[in-house]
Each structure stands twice: as C-alpha cells, then as structure tokens.
mmCIF file with all atom_site columns, C-alpha atoms in Angstrom:
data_model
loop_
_atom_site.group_PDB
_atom_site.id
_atom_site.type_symbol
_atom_site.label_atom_id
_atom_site.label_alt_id
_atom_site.label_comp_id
_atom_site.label_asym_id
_atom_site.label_entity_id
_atom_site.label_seq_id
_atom_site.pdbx_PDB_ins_code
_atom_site.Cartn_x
_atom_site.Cartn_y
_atom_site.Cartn_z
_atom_site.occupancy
_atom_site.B_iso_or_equiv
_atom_site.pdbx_formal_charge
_atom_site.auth_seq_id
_atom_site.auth_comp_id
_atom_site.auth_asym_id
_atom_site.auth_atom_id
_atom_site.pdbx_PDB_model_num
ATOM 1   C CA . UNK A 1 1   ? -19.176 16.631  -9.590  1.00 0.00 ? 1   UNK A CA 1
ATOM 2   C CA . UNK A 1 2   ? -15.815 16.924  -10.755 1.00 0.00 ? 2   UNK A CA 1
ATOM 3   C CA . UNK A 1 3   ? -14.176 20.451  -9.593  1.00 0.00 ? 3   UNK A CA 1
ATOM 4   C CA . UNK A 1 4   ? -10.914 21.941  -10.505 1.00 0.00 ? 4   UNK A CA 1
ATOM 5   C CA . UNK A 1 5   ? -11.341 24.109  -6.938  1.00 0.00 ? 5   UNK A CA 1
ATOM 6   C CA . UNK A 1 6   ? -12.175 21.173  -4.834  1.00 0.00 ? 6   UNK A CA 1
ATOM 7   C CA . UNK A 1 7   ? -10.088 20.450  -1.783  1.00 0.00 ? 7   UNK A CA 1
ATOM 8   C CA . UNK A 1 8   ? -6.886  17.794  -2.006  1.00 0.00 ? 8   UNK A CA 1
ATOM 9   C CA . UNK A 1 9   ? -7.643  14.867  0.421   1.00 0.00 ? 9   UNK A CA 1
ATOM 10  C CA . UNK A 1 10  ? -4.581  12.668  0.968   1.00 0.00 ? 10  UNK A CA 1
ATOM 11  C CA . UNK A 1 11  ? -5.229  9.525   -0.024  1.00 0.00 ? 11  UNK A CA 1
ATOM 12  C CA . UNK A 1 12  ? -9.106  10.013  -1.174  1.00 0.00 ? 12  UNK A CA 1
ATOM 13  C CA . UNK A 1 13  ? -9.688  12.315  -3.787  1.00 0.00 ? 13  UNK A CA 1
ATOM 14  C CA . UNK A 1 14  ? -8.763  15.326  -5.582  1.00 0.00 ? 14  UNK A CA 1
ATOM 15  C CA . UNK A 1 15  ? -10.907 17.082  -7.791  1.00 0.00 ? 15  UNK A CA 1
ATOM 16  C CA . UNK A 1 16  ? -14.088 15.486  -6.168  1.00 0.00 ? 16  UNK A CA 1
ATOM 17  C CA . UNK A 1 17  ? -12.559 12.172  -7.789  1.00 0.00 ? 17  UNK A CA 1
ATOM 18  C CA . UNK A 1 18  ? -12.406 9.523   -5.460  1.00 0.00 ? 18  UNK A CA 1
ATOM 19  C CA . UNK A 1 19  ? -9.682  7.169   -4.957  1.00 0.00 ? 19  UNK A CA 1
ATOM 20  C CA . UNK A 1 20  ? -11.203 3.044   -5.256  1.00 0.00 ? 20  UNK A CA 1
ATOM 21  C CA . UNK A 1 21  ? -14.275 4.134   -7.245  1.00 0.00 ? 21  UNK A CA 1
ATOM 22  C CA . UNK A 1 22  ? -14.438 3.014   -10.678 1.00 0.00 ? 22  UNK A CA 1
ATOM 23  C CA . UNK A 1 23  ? -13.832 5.473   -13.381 1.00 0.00 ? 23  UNK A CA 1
ATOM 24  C CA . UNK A 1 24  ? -16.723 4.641   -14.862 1.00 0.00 ? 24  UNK A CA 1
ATOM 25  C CA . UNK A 1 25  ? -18.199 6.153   -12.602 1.00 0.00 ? 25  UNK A CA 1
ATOM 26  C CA . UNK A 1 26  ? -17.364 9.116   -13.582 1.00 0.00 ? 26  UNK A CA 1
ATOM 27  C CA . UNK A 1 27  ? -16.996 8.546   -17.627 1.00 0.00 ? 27  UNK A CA 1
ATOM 28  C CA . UNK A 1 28  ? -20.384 10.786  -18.707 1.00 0.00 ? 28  UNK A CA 1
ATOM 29  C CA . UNK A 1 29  ? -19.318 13.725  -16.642 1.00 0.00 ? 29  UNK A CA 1
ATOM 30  C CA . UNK A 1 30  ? -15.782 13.028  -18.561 1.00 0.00 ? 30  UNK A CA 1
ATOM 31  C CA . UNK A 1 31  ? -16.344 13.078  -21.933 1.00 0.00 ? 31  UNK A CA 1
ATOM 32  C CA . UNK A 1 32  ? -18.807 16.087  -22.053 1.00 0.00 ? 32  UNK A CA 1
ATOM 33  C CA . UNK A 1 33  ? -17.092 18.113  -19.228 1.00 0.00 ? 33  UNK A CA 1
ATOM 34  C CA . UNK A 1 34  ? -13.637 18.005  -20.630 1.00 0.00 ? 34  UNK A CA 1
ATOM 35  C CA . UNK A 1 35  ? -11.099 17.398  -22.551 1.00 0.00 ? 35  UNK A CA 1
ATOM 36  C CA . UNK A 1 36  ? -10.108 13.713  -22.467 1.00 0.00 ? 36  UNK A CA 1
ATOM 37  C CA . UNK A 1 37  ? -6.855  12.192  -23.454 1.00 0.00 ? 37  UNK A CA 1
ATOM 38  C CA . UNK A 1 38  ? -6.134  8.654   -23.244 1.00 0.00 ? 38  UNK A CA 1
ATOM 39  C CA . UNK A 1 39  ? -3.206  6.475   -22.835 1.00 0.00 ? 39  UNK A CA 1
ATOM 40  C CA . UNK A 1 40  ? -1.755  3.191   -21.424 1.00 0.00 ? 40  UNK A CA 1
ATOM 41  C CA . UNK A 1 41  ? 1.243   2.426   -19.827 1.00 0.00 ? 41  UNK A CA 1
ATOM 42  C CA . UNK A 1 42  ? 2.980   -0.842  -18.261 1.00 0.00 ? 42  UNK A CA 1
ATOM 43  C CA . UNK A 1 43  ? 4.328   -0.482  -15.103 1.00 0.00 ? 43  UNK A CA 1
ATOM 44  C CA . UNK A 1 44  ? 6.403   -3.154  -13.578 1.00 0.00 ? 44  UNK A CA 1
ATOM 45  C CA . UNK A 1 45  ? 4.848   -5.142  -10.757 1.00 0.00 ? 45  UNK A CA 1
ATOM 46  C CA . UNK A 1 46  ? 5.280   -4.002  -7.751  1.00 0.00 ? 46  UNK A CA 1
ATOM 47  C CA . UNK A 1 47  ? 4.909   -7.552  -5.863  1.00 0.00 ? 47  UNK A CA 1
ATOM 48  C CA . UNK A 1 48  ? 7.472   -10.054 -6.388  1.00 0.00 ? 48  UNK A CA 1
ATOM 49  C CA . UNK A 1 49  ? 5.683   -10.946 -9.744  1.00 0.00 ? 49  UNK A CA 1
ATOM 50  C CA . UNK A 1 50  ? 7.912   -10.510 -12.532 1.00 0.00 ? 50  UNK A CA 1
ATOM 51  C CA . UNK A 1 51  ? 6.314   -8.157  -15.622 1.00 0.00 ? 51  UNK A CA 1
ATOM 52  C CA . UNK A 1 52  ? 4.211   -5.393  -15.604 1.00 0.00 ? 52  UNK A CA 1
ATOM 53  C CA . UNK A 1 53  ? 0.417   -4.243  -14.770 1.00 0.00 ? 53  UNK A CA 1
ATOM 54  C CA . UNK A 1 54  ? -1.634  -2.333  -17.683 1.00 0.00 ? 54  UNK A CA 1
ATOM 55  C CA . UNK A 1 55  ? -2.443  1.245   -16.232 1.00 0.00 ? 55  UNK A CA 1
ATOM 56  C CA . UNK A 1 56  ? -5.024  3.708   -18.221 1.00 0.00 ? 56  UNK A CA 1
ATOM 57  C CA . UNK A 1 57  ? -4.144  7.199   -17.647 1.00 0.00 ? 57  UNK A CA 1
ATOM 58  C CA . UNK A 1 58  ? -6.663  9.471   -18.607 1.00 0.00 ? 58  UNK A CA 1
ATOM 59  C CA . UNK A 1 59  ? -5.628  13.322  -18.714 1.00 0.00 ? 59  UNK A CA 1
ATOM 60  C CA . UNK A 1 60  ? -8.304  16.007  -18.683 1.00 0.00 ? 60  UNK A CA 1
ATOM 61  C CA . UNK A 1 61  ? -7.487  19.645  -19.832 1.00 0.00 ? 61  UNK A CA 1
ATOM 62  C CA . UNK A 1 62  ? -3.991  19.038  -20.764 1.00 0.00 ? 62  UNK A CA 1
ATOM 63  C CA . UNK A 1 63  ? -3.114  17.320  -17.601 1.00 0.00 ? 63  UNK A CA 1
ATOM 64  C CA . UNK A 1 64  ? -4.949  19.492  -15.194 1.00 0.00 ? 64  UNK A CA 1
ATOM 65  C CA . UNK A 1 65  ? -6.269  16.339  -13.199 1.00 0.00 ? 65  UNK A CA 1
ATOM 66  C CA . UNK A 1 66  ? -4.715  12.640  -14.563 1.00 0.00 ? 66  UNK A CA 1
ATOM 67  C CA . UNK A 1 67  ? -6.635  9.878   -13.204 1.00 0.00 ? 67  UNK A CA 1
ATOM 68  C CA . UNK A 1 68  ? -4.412  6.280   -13.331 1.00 0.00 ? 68  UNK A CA 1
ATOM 69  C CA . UNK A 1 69  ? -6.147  3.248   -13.387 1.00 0.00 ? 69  UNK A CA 1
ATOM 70  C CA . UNK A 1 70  ? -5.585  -0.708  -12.861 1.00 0.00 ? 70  UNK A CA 1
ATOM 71  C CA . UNK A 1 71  ? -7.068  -2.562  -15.516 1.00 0.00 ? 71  UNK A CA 1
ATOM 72  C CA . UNK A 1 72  ? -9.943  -3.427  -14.261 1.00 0.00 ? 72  UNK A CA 1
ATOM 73  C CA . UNK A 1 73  ? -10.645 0.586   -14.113 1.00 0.00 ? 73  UNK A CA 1
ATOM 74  C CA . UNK A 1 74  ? -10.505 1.267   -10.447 1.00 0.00 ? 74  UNK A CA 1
ATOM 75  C CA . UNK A 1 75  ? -9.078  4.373   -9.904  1.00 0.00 ? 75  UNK A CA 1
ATOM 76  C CA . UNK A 1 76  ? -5.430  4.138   -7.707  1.00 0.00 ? 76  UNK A CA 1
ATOM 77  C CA . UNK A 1 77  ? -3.623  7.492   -8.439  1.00 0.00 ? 77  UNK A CA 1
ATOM 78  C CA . UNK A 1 78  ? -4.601  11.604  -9.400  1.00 0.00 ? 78  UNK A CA 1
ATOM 79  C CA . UNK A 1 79  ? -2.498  14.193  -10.167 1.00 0.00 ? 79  UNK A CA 1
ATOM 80  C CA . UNK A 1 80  ? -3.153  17.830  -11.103 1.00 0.00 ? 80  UNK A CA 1
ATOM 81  C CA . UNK A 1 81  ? -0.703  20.339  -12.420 1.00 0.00 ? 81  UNK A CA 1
ATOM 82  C CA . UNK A 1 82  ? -0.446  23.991  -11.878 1.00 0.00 ? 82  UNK A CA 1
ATOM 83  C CA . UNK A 1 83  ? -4.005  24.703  -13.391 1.00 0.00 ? 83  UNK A CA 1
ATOM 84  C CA . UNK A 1 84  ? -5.464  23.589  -10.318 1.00 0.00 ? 84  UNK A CA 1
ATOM 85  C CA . UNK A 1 85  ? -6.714  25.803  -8.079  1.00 0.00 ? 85  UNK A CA 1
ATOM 86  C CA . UNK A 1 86  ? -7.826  23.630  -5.017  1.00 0.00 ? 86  UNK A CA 1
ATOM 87  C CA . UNK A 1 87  ? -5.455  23.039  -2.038  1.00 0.00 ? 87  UNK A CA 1
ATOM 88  C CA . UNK A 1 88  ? -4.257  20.448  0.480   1.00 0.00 ? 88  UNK A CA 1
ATOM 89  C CA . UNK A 1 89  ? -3.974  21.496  4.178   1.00 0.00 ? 89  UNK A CA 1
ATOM 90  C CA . UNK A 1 90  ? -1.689  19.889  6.128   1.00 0.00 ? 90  UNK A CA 1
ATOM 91  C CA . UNK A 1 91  ? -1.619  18.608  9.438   1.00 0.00 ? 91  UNK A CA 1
ATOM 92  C CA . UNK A 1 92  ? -0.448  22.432  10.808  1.00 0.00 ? 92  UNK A CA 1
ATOM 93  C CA . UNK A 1 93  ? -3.377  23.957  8.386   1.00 0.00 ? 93  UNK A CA 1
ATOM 94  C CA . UNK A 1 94  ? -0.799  25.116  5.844   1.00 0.00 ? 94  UNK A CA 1
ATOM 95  C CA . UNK A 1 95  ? -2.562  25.477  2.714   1.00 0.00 ? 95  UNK A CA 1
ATOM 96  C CA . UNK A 1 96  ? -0.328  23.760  -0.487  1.00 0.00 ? 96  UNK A CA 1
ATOM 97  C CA . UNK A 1 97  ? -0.670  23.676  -3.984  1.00 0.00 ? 97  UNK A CA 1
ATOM 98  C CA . UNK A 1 98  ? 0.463   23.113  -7.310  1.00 0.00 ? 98  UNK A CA 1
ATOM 99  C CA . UNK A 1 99  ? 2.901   25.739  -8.707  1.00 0.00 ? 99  UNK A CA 1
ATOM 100 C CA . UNK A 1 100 ? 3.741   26.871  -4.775  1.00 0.00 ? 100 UNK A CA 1
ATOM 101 C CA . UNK A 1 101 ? 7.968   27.484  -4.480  1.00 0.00 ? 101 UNK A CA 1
ATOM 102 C CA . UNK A 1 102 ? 10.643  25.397  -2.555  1.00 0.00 ? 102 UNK A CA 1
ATOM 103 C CA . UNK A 1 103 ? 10.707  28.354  -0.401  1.00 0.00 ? 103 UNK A CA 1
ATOM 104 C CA . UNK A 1 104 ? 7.703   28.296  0.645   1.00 0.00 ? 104 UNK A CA 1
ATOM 105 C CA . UNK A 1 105 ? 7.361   24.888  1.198   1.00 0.00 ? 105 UNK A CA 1
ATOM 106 C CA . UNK A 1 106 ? 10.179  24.666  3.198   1.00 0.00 ? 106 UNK A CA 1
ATOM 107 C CA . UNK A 1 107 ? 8.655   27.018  5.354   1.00 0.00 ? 107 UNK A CA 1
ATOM 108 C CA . UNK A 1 108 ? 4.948   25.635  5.204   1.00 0.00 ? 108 UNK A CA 1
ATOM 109 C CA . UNK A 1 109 ? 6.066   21.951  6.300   1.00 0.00 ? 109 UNK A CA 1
ATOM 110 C CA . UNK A 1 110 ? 8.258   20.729  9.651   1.00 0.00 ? 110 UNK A CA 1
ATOM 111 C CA . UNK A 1 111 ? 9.363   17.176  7.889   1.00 0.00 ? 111 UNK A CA 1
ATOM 112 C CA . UNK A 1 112 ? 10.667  16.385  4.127   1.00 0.00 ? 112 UNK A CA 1
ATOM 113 C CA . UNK A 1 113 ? 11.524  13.643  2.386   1.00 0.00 ? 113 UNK A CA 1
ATOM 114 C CA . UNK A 1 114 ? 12.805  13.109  -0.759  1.00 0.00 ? 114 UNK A CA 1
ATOM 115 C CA . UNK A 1 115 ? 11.751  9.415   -2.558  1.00 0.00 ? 115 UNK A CA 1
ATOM 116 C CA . UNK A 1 116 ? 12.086  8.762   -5.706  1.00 0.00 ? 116 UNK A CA 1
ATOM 117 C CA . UNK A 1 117 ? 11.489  12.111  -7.164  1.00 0.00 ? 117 UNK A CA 1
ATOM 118 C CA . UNK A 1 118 ? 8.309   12.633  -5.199  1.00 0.00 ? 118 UNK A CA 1
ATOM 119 C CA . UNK A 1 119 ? 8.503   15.275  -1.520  1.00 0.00 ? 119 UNK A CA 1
ATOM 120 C CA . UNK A 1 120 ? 6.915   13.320  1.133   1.00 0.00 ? 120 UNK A CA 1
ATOM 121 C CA . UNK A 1 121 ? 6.243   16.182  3.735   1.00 0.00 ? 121 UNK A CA 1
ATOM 122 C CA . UNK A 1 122 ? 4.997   15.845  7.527   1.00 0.00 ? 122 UNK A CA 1
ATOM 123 C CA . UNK A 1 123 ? 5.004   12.046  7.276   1.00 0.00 ? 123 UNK A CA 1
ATOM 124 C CA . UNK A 1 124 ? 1.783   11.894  4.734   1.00 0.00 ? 124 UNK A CA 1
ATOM 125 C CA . UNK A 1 125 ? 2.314   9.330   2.240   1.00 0.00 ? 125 UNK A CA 1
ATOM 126 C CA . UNK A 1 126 ? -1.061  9.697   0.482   1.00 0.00 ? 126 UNK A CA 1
ATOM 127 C CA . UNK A 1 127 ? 0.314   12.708  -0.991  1.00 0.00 ? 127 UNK A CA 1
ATOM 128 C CA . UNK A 1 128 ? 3.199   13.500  -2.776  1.00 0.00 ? 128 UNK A CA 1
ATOM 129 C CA . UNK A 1 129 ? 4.785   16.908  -4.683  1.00 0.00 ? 129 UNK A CA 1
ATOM 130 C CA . UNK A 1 130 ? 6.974   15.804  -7.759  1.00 0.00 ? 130 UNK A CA 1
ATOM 131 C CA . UNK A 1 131 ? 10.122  17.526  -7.931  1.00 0.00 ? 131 UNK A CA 1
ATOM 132 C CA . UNK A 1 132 ? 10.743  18.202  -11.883 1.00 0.00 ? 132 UNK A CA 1
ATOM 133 C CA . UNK A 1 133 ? 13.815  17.257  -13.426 1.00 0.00 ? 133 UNK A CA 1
ATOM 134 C CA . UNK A 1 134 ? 17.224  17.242  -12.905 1.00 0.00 ? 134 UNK A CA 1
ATOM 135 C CA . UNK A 1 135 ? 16.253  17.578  -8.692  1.00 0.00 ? 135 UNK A CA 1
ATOM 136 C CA . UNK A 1 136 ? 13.932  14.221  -9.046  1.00 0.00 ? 136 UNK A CA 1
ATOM 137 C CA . UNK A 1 137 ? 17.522  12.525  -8.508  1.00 0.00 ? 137 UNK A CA 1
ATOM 138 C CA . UNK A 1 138 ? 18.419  13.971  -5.389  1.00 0.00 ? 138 UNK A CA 1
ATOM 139 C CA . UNK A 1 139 ? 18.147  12.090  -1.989  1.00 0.00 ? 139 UNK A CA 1
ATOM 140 C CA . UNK A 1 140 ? 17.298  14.152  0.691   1.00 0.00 ? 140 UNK A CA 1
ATOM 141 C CA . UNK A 1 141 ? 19.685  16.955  -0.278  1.00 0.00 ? 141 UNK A CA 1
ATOM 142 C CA . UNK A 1 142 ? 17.387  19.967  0.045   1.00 0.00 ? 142 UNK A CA 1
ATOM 143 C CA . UNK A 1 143 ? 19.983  22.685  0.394   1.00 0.00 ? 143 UNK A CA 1
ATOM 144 C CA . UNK A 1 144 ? 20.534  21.874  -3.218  1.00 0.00 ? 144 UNK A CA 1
ATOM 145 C CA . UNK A 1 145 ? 17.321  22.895  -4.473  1.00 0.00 ? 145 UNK A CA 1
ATOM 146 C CA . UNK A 1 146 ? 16.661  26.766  -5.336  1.00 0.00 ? 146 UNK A CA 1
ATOM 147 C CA . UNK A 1 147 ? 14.180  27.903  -2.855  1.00 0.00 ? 147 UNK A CA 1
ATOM 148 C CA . UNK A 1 148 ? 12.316  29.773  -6.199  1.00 0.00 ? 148 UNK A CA 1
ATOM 149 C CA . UNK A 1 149 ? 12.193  26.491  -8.084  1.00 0.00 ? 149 UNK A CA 1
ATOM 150 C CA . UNK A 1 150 ? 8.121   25.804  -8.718  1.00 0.00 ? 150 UNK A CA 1
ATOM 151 C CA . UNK A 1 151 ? 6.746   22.761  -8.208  1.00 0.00 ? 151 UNK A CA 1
ATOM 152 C CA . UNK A 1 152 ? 3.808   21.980  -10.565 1.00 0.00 ? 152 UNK A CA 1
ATOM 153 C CA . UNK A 1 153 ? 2.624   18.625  -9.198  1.00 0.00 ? 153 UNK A CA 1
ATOM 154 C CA . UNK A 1 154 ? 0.487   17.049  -6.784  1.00 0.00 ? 154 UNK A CA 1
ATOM 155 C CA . UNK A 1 155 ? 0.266   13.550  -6.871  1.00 0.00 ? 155 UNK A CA 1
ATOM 156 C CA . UNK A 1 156 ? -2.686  11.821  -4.214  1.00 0.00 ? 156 UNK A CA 1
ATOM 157 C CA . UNK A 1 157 ? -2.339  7.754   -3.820  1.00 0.00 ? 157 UNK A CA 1
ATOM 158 C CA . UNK A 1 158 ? -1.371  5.654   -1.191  1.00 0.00 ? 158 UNK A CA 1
ATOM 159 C CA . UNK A 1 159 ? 2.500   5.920   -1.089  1.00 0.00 ? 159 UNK A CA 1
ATOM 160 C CA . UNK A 1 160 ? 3.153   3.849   2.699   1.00 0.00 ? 160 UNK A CA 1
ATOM 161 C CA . UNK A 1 161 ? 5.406   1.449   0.710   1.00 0.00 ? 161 UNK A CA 1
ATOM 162 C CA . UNK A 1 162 ? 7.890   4.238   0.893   1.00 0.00 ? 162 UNK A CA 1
ATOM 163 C CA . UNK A 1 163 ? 7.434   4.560   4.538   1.00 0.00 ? 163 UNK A CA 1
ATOM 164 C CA . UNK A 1 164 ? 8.667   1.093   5.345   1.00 0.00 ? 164 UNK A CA 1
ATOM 165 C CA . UNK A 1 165 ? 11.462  0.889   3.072   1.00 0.00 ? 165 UNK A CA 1
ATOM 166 C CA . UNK A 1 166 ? 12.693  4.580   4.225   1.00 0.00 ? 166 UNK A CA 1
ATOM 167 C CA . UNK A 1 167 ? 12.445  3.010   7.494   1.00 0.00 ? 167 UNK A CA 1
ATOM 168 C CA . UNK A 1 168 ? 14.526  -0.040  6.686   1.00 0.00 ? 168 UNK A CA 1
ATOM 169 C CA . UNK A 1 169 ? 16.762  2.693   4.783   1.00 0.00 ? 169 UNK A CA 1
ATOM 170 C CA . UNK A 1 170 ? 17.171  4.822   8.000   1.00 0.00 ? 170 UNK A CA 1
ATOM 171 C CA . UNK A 1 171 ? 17.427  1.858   10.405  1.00 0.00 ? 171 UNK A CA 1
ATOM 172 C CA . UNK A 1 172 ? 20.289  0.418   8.166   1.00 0.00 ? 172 UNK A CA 1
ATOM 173 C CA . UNK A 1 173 ? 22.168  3.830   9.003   1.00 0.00 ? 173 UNK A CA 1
ATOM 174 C CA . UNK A 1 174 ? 21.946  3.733   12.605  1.00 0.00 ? 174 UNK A CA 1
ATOM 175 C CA . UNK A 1 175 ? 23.499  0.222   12.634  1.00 0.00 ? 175 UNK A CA 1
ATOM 176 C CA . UNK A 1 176 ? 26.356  1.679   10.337  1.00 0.00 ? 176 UNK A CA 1
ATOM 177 C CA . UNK A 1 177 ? 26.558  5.281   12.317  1.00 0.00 ? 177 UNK A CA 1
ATOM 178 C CA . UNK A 1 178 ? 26.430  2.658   15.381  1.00 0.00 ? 178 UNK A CA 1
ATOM 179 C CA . UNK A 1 179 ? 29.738  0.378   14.167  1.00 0.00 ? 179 UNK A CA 1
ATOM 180 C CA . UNK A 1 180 ? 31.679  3.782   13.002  1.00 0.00 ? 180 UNK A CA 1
ATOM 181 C CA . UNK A 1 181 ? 30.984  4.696   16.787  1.00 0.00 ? 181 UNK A CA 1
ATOM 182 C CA . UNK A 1 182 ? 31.983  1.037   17.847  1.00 0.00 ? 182 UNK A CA 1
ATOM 183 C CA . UNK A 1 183 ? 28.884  0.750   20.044  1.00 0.00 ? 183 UNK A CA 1
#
C-alpha cells in the first residue's frame, strides 16, 4: 500500500513503492488513490549508445512521490518533495527528510558530495538530496551554501555510476597534487 509516511530505503523503495517492480503493479491503487499526472521525457543514453531512452514519469499529488520509468514500465527512480512525511536513516541513525536545512544536514551526515546537482552523503549512492537552483552548479563547495537553504527533494535510485567516475575524478587529482609535489 502506497504511504506518504513510509520509511525511505536507499535504493528500494520510498513510499512503499518498490524499485524493479512494474508500475503496473501498482496502477489500480494509482488512479483511485491519487492524483495522477503523466508525462514523458527522453533522456540521453547513458551507455555508449548514441540517442535517448523514453522515460514515463508519473507524479502523484503534485509531485509528492514521482515514480520514473523505462519503457517497458519498470520502475528505476522515486522522488518525493517536501509533502512527504516519511524519513531515511542513515548509517549513524540520523533521521533525513525532505524540506530538512543545509544546517542541519551538515550536522546530521560525516561525508558530502556534491554531483551533478544531487548531495551524495555518507557514501550512499541509492539516495540522493537535490540541491535547487542556482547551488545545483556547485562542485563540492559547501561553504557556499546558506546553512538555512531547504532542500525539498529526495531522490532514491541506484546512483554508483557517480561513485566510479568521482573516483576516477579524485584519483586524477592525486596524480596532479602528486606532479605539483614532484613525487
């Protein structure tokens, strides 16, 4: 049963929604639970394919909970918004949430990482918080960002892509901070 309280499981669920299940699945309690907007999108490929995969978003109560899609309807993505009330604990049994501060992130979470807009926190990549615009373009400058700026978005997915290319990222660095040093 879908529920706006439910706990946020990295990389599972959120809202009782399950990650690899097929929404249709869940399409009766759907359409006479909530309020249900649809949409498509194209996003480009992430292999080395060149073009874009069909994605259908599907938004209920204003973007409470957005489910994303492949085509084929398996769920791959959720995100909720402020109107959520359930939480994510992380690995120190901090609770977090959507519409929690900087601040108190900062002070809930040991490790932070800014990619591509999203916070990657404590080295959990099946859970993201979106930072909203004009700090989406900053890259791991966190001093930057007003500790009483609200952050209204959870995303849950599978986000270890970003893990080995901010290791590749970090390990380029070294070798740099390593030849400035002449070691």
């Amino acid at each position: 049963m879908i529920d706006f309280n439910a706990d946020i499981i990295s990389y599972k669920s959120l809202g009782n929604i399950e990650i690899g299940r097929d929404v249709e699945f869940y399409a009766d309690e759907l359409y006479e639970n909530f309020d249900v907007e649809e949409r498509t999108w194209e996003k480009p490929c992430s292999s080395n394919e060149v073009g874009y995969e069909l994605k259908y978003i599907y938004s209920l109560n204003n973007g409470t909970i957005t489910i994303s899609t492949n085509s084929n309807g398996r769920i791959e993505d959720l995100w909720c918004n402020q109107n959520y009330k359930g939480k994510y604990r992380n690995k120190y049994k901090n609770e977090l949430y959507a519409g929690i501060t900087m601040g108190e992130l900062l002070n809930l979470t040991k490790k932070q990482l800014i990619f591509w807009g999203e916070l990657i926190l404590d080295d959990d990549y099946g859970m993201a918080i979106t930072l909203p615009s004009p700090w989406d373009e900053l890259d791991d400058y966190f001093k930057d960002i007003p500790s009483d700026l609200t952050l209204n978005e959870i995303y849950v997915g599978n986000r270890d892509c970003n893990r080995t290319v901010y290791k590749k990222r970090r390990k380029k660095r070294s070798k740099m901070w390593k030849a400035r040093r002449g070691r």
